[in-house]
Amino acid sequence: MRIGAHVRQDDDPIGQGERLGADLVQLFLSDPQKWDTPGEHPRKDQILASDIDVVVHSPYVVNVASLNNRLRMPSRKAVAEHADAASKIGAFGLVVHGGHVRDGENVAAGVENWRKLFERQEDKGGFAVPILVENTAGGDFAMARYVDAIGRLWDAIGDYGAGFCLDTCHAWAAGEDLADVVDRVKAVTGRIDLVHLNNSRDEFDSARDRHANLADGTIDPQLLAEIAVASGAPVVLETPGAGIADDIAYLREHTA
C-alpha cells in the first residue's frame, strides 16, 4: 500500500513528502478557490525524478454538473487545463469533486453534464491523465453523495475510463455505512483508484465536511485502516497538518 498526504506546501511537494516519509503526495496546481490557469510547476524536474508518486486535486470552484453555463463552462475548461498540467509533472490522476445541481433542478441533467464532459474531451483525444471523481459529503442534489447516486453517475461516465476517489469523511457525513462501503462502491463503479482517508470531527450523517486526524475523530481509526486495506488503492491523508505524520505512522502499523 502506498500511503501519502495532501501537502500544503505546494511550492515544494516532494520535500514535504520526504519529511513526512510519504510514498505519494497530493497537491493543487493553483489557488483552489480561483479559476487560475496552472502554469509550469517550478519544481517540475524534481517531481518527475522523485520516487514519490503525485496526484493533483482540481480547484474547489469546479462544478462540472452545474446547469449554470457561467459555472459549467469554466469548470470544463479547468478540468482539461489541470489534467494537462498534471500530466506534465507525471501525476497519476486528477481528483474532481462530483458536484451538484441547485435545489429543485433535475439531478439527471447534472449527470448528463458529466457525460458531456467526457464525450466532448474524447473528441479531442481524451484527458491527459485519468479523472478521479470524488464522493461528496452533503447535498440532496449532489452527483456523488450516496452510493446509489454514484451508480447512476457511473452508468453515464464509466465507459469513458473515469476513475473513483473514495473519501471516508465524506461517506461518513453522507450517512453511508463505512463497514461495507468499499464493496458497495466497487459494485457500482468496478474500481477505487484512490482513497482520501480522513476521520471526521462530526457525527454520522451530519452532511458536514470537517476532517480530523485518524485518532481524534468520530470514526473508529481501525475501521479506517480496514477500508484502506480493502480498497487496494493508494491512500492520501487530508487530515490536519500537525498530526499527519502520526497518521501515516498509524496506517503503516495497522495495515502491515
Short mmCIF file of C-alpha atoms in Angstrom, two decimals:
data_model
loop_
_atom_site.label_atom_id
_atom_site.label_comp_id
_atom_site.label_asym_id
_atom_site.label_seq_id
_atom_site.Cartn_x
_atom_site.Cartn_y
_atom_site.Cartn_z
CA MET A 1 0.00 0.00 0.00
CA ARG A 2 1.27 3.45 -0.90
CA ILE A 3 0.48 5.97 1.83
CA GLY A 4 0.76 9.71 1.43
CA ALA A 5 -0.69 13.08 2.22
CA HIS A 6 -2.06 16.25 0.78
CA VAL A 7 0.78 18.74 1.11
CA ARG A 8 0.03 22.35 1.90
CA GLN A 9 3.50 23.41 0.76
CA ASP A 10 2.65 23.20 -2.94
CA ASP A 11 5.86 25.02 -3.84
CA ASP A 12 7.93 22.08 -2.52
CA PRO A 13 5.68 18.99 -2.57
CA ILE A 14 8.48 16.43 -2.82
CA GLY A 15 10.45 17.98 0.03
CA GLN A 16 7.36 17.93 2.22
CA GLY A 17 6.60 14.36 1.21
CA GLU A 18 10.15 13.32 2.11
CA ARG A 19 9.89 14.99 5.51
CA LEU A 20 6.67 13.08 6.19
CA GLY A 21 8.04 9.78 4.92
CA ALA A 22 5.25 9.63 2.34
CA ASP A 23 5.03 7.38 -0.70
CA LEU A 24 2.86 9.88 -2.56
CA VAL A 25 1.67 13.46 -2.31
CA GLN A 26 -1.44 15.27 -3.44
CA LEU A 27 -1.25 18.94 -4.37
CA PHE A 28 -3.06 21.82 -6.03
CA LEU A 29 -1.57 23.44 -9.10
CA SER A 30 -3.27 26.80 -8.49
CA ASP A 31 -5.32 28.57 -5.84
CA PRO A 32 -8.16 26.10 -5.11
CA GLN A 33 -10.65 28.93 -4.65
CA LYS A 34 -9.95 30.59 -8.01
CA TRP A 35 -10.10 29.89 -11.74
CA ASP A 36 -6.40 30.50 -12.36
CA THR A 37 -4.85 28.53 -15.22
CA PRO A 38 -1.99 26.43 -13.83
CA GLY A 39 1.45 27.23 -15.16
CA GLU A 40 4.54 25.04 -15.21
CA HIS A 41 5.41 23.85 -11.71
CA PRO A 42 8.69 25.45 -10.53
CA ARG A 43 9.95 22.07 -9.27
CA LYS A 44 8.80 20.04 -12.27
CA ASP A 45 12.14 18.29 -12.79
CA GLN A 46 12.43 17.33 -9.12
CA ILE A 47 8.87 15.95 -9.11
CA LEU A 48 9.47 13.90 -12.26
CA ALA A 49 12.74 12.50 -10.90
CA SER A 50 11.34 11.54 -7.49
CA ASP A 51 10.13 8.08 -6.44
CA ILE A 52 7.26 9.80 -4.64
CA ASP A 53 4.05 9.49 -6.68
CA VAL A 54 1.93 12.57 -7.34
CA VAL A 55 -1.80 13.13 -7.72
CA VAL A 56 -3.38 16.54 -8.37
CA HIS A 57 -6.59 17.90 -6.87
CA SER A 58 -8.66 20.23 -9.03
CA PRO A 59 -9.84 23.59 -7.62
CA TYR A 60 -12.84 23.54 -5.31
CA VAL A 61 -14.69 26.01 -7.55
CA VAL A 62 -15.10 23.36 -10.28
CA ASN A 63 -18.66 22.04 -10.67
CA VAL A 64 -18.99 20.05 -13.88
CA ALA A 65 -22.60 19.09 -13.06
CA SER A 66 -23.93 22.65 -12.82
CA LEU A 67 -26.78 23.71 -15.07
CA ASN A 68 -25.48 27.29 -14.93
CA ASN A 69 -23.40 27.98 -18.06
CA ARG A 70 -21.30 30.54 -16.20
CA LEU A 71 -20.12 27.80 -13.84
CA ARG A 72 -20.25 24.67 -16.01
CA MET A 73 -18.27 26.05 -18.96
CA PRO A 74 -15.27 27.32 -16.94
CA SER A 75 -15.42 24.07 -14.96
CA ARG A 76 -15.00 22.01 -18.14
CA LYS A 77 -12.12 24.22 -19.21
CA ALA A 78 -10.47 23.98 -15.78
CA VAL A 79 -10.64 20.18 -15.71
CA ALA A 80 -8.91 19.96 -19.09
CA GLU A 81 -6.28 22.56 -18.14
CA HIS A 82 -5.49 20.95 -14.80
CA ALA A 83 -5.34 17.48 -16.36
CA ASP A 84 -2.80 18.79 -18.89
CA ALA A 85 -0.74 20.46 -16.15
CA ALA A 86 -0.94 17.31 -14.00
CA SER A 87 0.44 15.20 -16.85
CA LYS A 88 3.48 17.47 -17.11
CA ILE A 89 4.55 16.54 -13.57
CA GLY A 90 3.80 12.84 -14.04
CA ALA A 91 0.66 12.76 -11.89
CA PHE A 92 -1.35 9.54 -11.96
CA GLY A 93 -4.68 11.36 -11.87
CA LEU A 94 -6.74 14.50 -11.29
CA VAL A 95 -9.27 14.44 -8.45
CA VAL A 96 -12.53 16.27 -9.23
CA HIS A 97 -15.46 16.59 -6.82
CA GLY A 98 -18.74 15.14 -8.07
CA GLY A 99 -20.51 18.49 -7.88
CA HIS A 100 -24.20 19.23 -7.70
CA VAL A 101 -27.17 20.99 -9.22
CA ARG A 102 -29.23 23.54 -7.32
CA ASP A 103 -32.23 22.63 -5.19
CA GLY A 104 -35.19 21.78 -7.39
CA GLU A 105 -33.11 21.22 -10.52
CA ASN A 106 -33.03 17.91 -12.35
CA VAL A 107 -30.24 15.70 -11.00
CA ALA A 108 -30.31 13.68 -14.22
CA ALA A 109 -29.28 16.82 -16.11
CA GLY A 110 -26.24 17.13 -13.86
CA VAL A 111 -25.31 13.52 -14.63
CA GLU A 112 -25.70 14.28 -18.33
CA ASN A 113 -23.31 17.22 -17.96
CA TRP A 114 -20.70 14.84 -16.58
CA ARG A 115 -21.21 12.55 -19.58
CA LYS A 116 -20.80 15.50 -21.93
CA LEU A 117 -17.51 16.44 -20.25
CA PHE A 118 -16.02 13.07 -21.18
CA GLU A 119 -17.77 12.82 -24.52
CA ARG A 120 -16.50 16.18 -25.75
CA GLN A 121 -12.99 15.59 -24.45
CA GLU A 122 -12.90 12.20 -26.16
CA ASP A 123 -13.30 14.02 -29.47
CA LYS A 124 -10.09 15.90 -28.59
CA GLY A 125 -8.15 12.75 -27.73
CA GLY A 126 -9.22 12.37 -24.11
CA PHE A 127 -7.83 13.81 -20.89
CA ALA A 128 -4.09 13.88 -20.33
CA VAL A 129 -4.46 11.98 -17.02
CA PRO A 130 -7.34 9.92 -15.57
CA ILE A 131 -10.14 11.93 -13.98
CA LEU A 132 -10.86 10.61 -10.48
CA VAL A 133 -14.38 11.56 -9.39
CA GLU A 134 -14.64 12.10 -5.63
CA ASN A 135 -17.73 11.45 -3.49
CA THR A 136 -19.06 14.43 -1.56
CA ALA A 137 -20.37 14.92 1.96
CA GLY A 138 -23.70 16.69 1.59
CA GLY A 139 -26.47 17.92 -0.63
CA ASP A 140 -29.61 16.12 -1.76
CA PHE A 141 -28.90 17.33 -5.30
CA ALA A 142 -25.30 16.10 -5.37
CA MET A 143 -23.97 13.78 -8.06
CA ALA A 144 -21.87 11.61 -5.74
CA ARG A 145 -23.10 11.86 -2.15
CA TYR A 146 -24.80 8.46 -1.95
CA VAL A 147 -23.61 5.17 -3.40
CA ASP A 148 -26.78 4.76 -5.46
CA ALA A 149 -26.19 8.24 -6.96
CA ILE A 150 -22.60 7.24 -7.74
CA GLY A 151 -24.01 4.22 -9.56
CA ARG A 152 -26.23 6.43 -11.72
CA LEU A 153 -23.26 8.67 -12.48
CA TRP A 154 -21.16 5.65 -13.42
CA ASP A 155 -23.81 4.42 -15.80
CA ALA A 156 -23.17 7.65 -17.70
CA ILE A 157 -19.37 8.01 -17.46
CA GLY A 158 -17.93 4.59 -16.63
CA ASP A 159 -17.32 3.66 -20.25
CA TYR A 160 -15.09 6.73 -20.66
CA GLY A 161 -12.47 5.42 -18.22
CA ALA A 162 -13.41 7.62 -15.27
CA GLY A 163 -11.68 6.71 -12.02
CA PHE A 164 -13.08 6.97 -8.50
CA CYS A 165 -11.73 8.56 -5.32
CA LEU A 166 -13.38 7.44 -2.07
CA ASP A 167 -13.28 9.99 0.75
CA THR A 168 -14.10 8.34 4.08
CA CYS A 169 -15.09 11.55 5.90
CA HIS A 170 -17.43 12.43 3.04
CA ALA A 171 -19.03 8.97 3.05
CA TRP A 172 -19.49 9.12 6.84
CA ALA A 173 -21.00 12.61 6.62
CA ALA A 174 -23.30 11.44 3.82
CA GLY A 175 -24.72 8.69 6.03
CA GLU A 176 -23.12 5.76 4.22
CA ASP A 177 -22.18 2.72 6.34
CA LEU A 178 -18.40 2.51 6.23
CA ALA A 179 -18.33 -1.17 7.22
CA ASP A 180 -19.13 -2.24 3.66
CA VAL A 181 -18.71 0.97 1.70
CA VAL A 182 -15.74 -0.35 -0.30
CA ASP A 183 -17.70 -3.36 -1.54
CA ARG A 184 -20.77 -1.25 -2.36
CA VAL A 185 -18.76 1.38 -4.25
CA LYS A 186 -16.89 -1.26 -6.23
CA ALA A 187 -20.20 -2.94 -7.05
CA VAL A 188 -21.36 0.18 -8.92
CA THR A 189 -18.05 1.54 -10.26
CA GLY A 190 -15.93 -1.58 -10.57
CA ARG A 191 -12.99 0.35 -9.10
CA ILE A 192 -11.49 2.55 -6.44
CA ASP A 193 -8.38 4.33 -7.70
CA LEU A 194 -7.58 6.48 -4.67
CA VAL A 195 -8.72 6.80 -1.05
CA HIS A 196 -8.84 10.06 0.86
CA LEU A 197 -8.54 8.52 4.32
CA ASN A 198 -9.91 11.13 6.69
CA ASN A 199 -11.55 10.95 10.08
CA SER A 200 -14.43 13.32 10.87
CA ARG A 201 -14.99 15.94 13.53
CA ASP A 202 -18.74 15.43 13.21
CA GLU A 203 -21.27 12.69 13.82
CA PHE A 204 -22.51 10.17 11.27
CA ASP A 205 -24.90 11.56 8.61
CA SER A 206 -24.08 15.16 9.58
CA ALA A 207 -23.51 16.31 5.95
CA ARG A 208 -20.56 18.28 7.36
CA ASP A 209 -17.12 18.00 5.78
CA ARG A 210 -14.68 18.67 8.61
CA HIS A 211 -11.65 16.38 8.68
CA ALA A 212 -9.91 15.09 11.80
CA ASN A 213 -6.71 13.15 12.37
CA LEU A 214 -7.16 9.40 12.45
CA ALA A 215 -7.10 9.04 16.25
CA ASP A 216 -9.11 12.18 17.00
CA GLY A 217 -12.39 11.87 15.11
CA THR A 218 -15.77 10.17 15.42
CA ILE A 219 -14.85 7.27 13.11
CA ASP A 220 -13.09 4.24 14.59
CA PRO A 221 -9.50 4.52 13.30
CA GLN A 222 -9.23 0.74 13.00
CA LEU A 223 -12.20 0.83 10.60
CA LEU A 224 -10.36 3.43 8.54
CA ALA A 225 -7.31 1.17 8.38
CA GLU A 226 -9.53 -1.70 7.24
CA ILE A 227 -11.01 0.47 4.49
CA ALA A 228 -7.51 1.36 3.32
CA VAL A 229 -6.63 -2.32 3.03
CA ALA A 230 -9.92 -3.37 1.42
CA SER A 231 -9.75 -0.65 -1.23
CA GLY A 232 -6.50 -1.93 -2.71
CA ALA A 233 -5.76 1.66 -3.72
CA PRO A 234 -3.20 4.33 -2.84
CA VAL A 235 -4.12 6.36 0.25
CA VAL A 236 -3.90 10.12 0.72
CA LEU A 237 -4.43 11.68 4.14
CA GLU A 238 -6.11 15.09 4.07
CA THR A 239 -6.04 15.32 7.85
CA PRO A 240 -4.86 18.35 9.88
CA GLY A 241 -1.20 19.01 9.22
CA ALA A 242 0.07 18.92 12.80
CA GLY A 243 -0.90 15.25 13.16
CA ILE A 244 -0.36 13.94 9.65
CA ALA A 245 2.99 12.27 10.36
CA ASP A 246 1.34 10.36 13.22
CA ASP A 247 -1.48 9.37 10.86
CA ILE A 248 0.99 7.94 8.36
CA ALA A 249 2.74 6.02 11.16
CA TYR A 250 -0.58 4.66 12.43
CA LEU A 251 -1.52 3.40 8.97
CA ARG A 252 1.83 1.76 8.40
CA GLU A 253 1.49 -0.07 11.72
CA HIS A 254 -2.12 -1.15 11.24
CA THR A 255 -2.02 -2.14 7.56
CA ALA A 256 1.28 -4.04 7.51
#
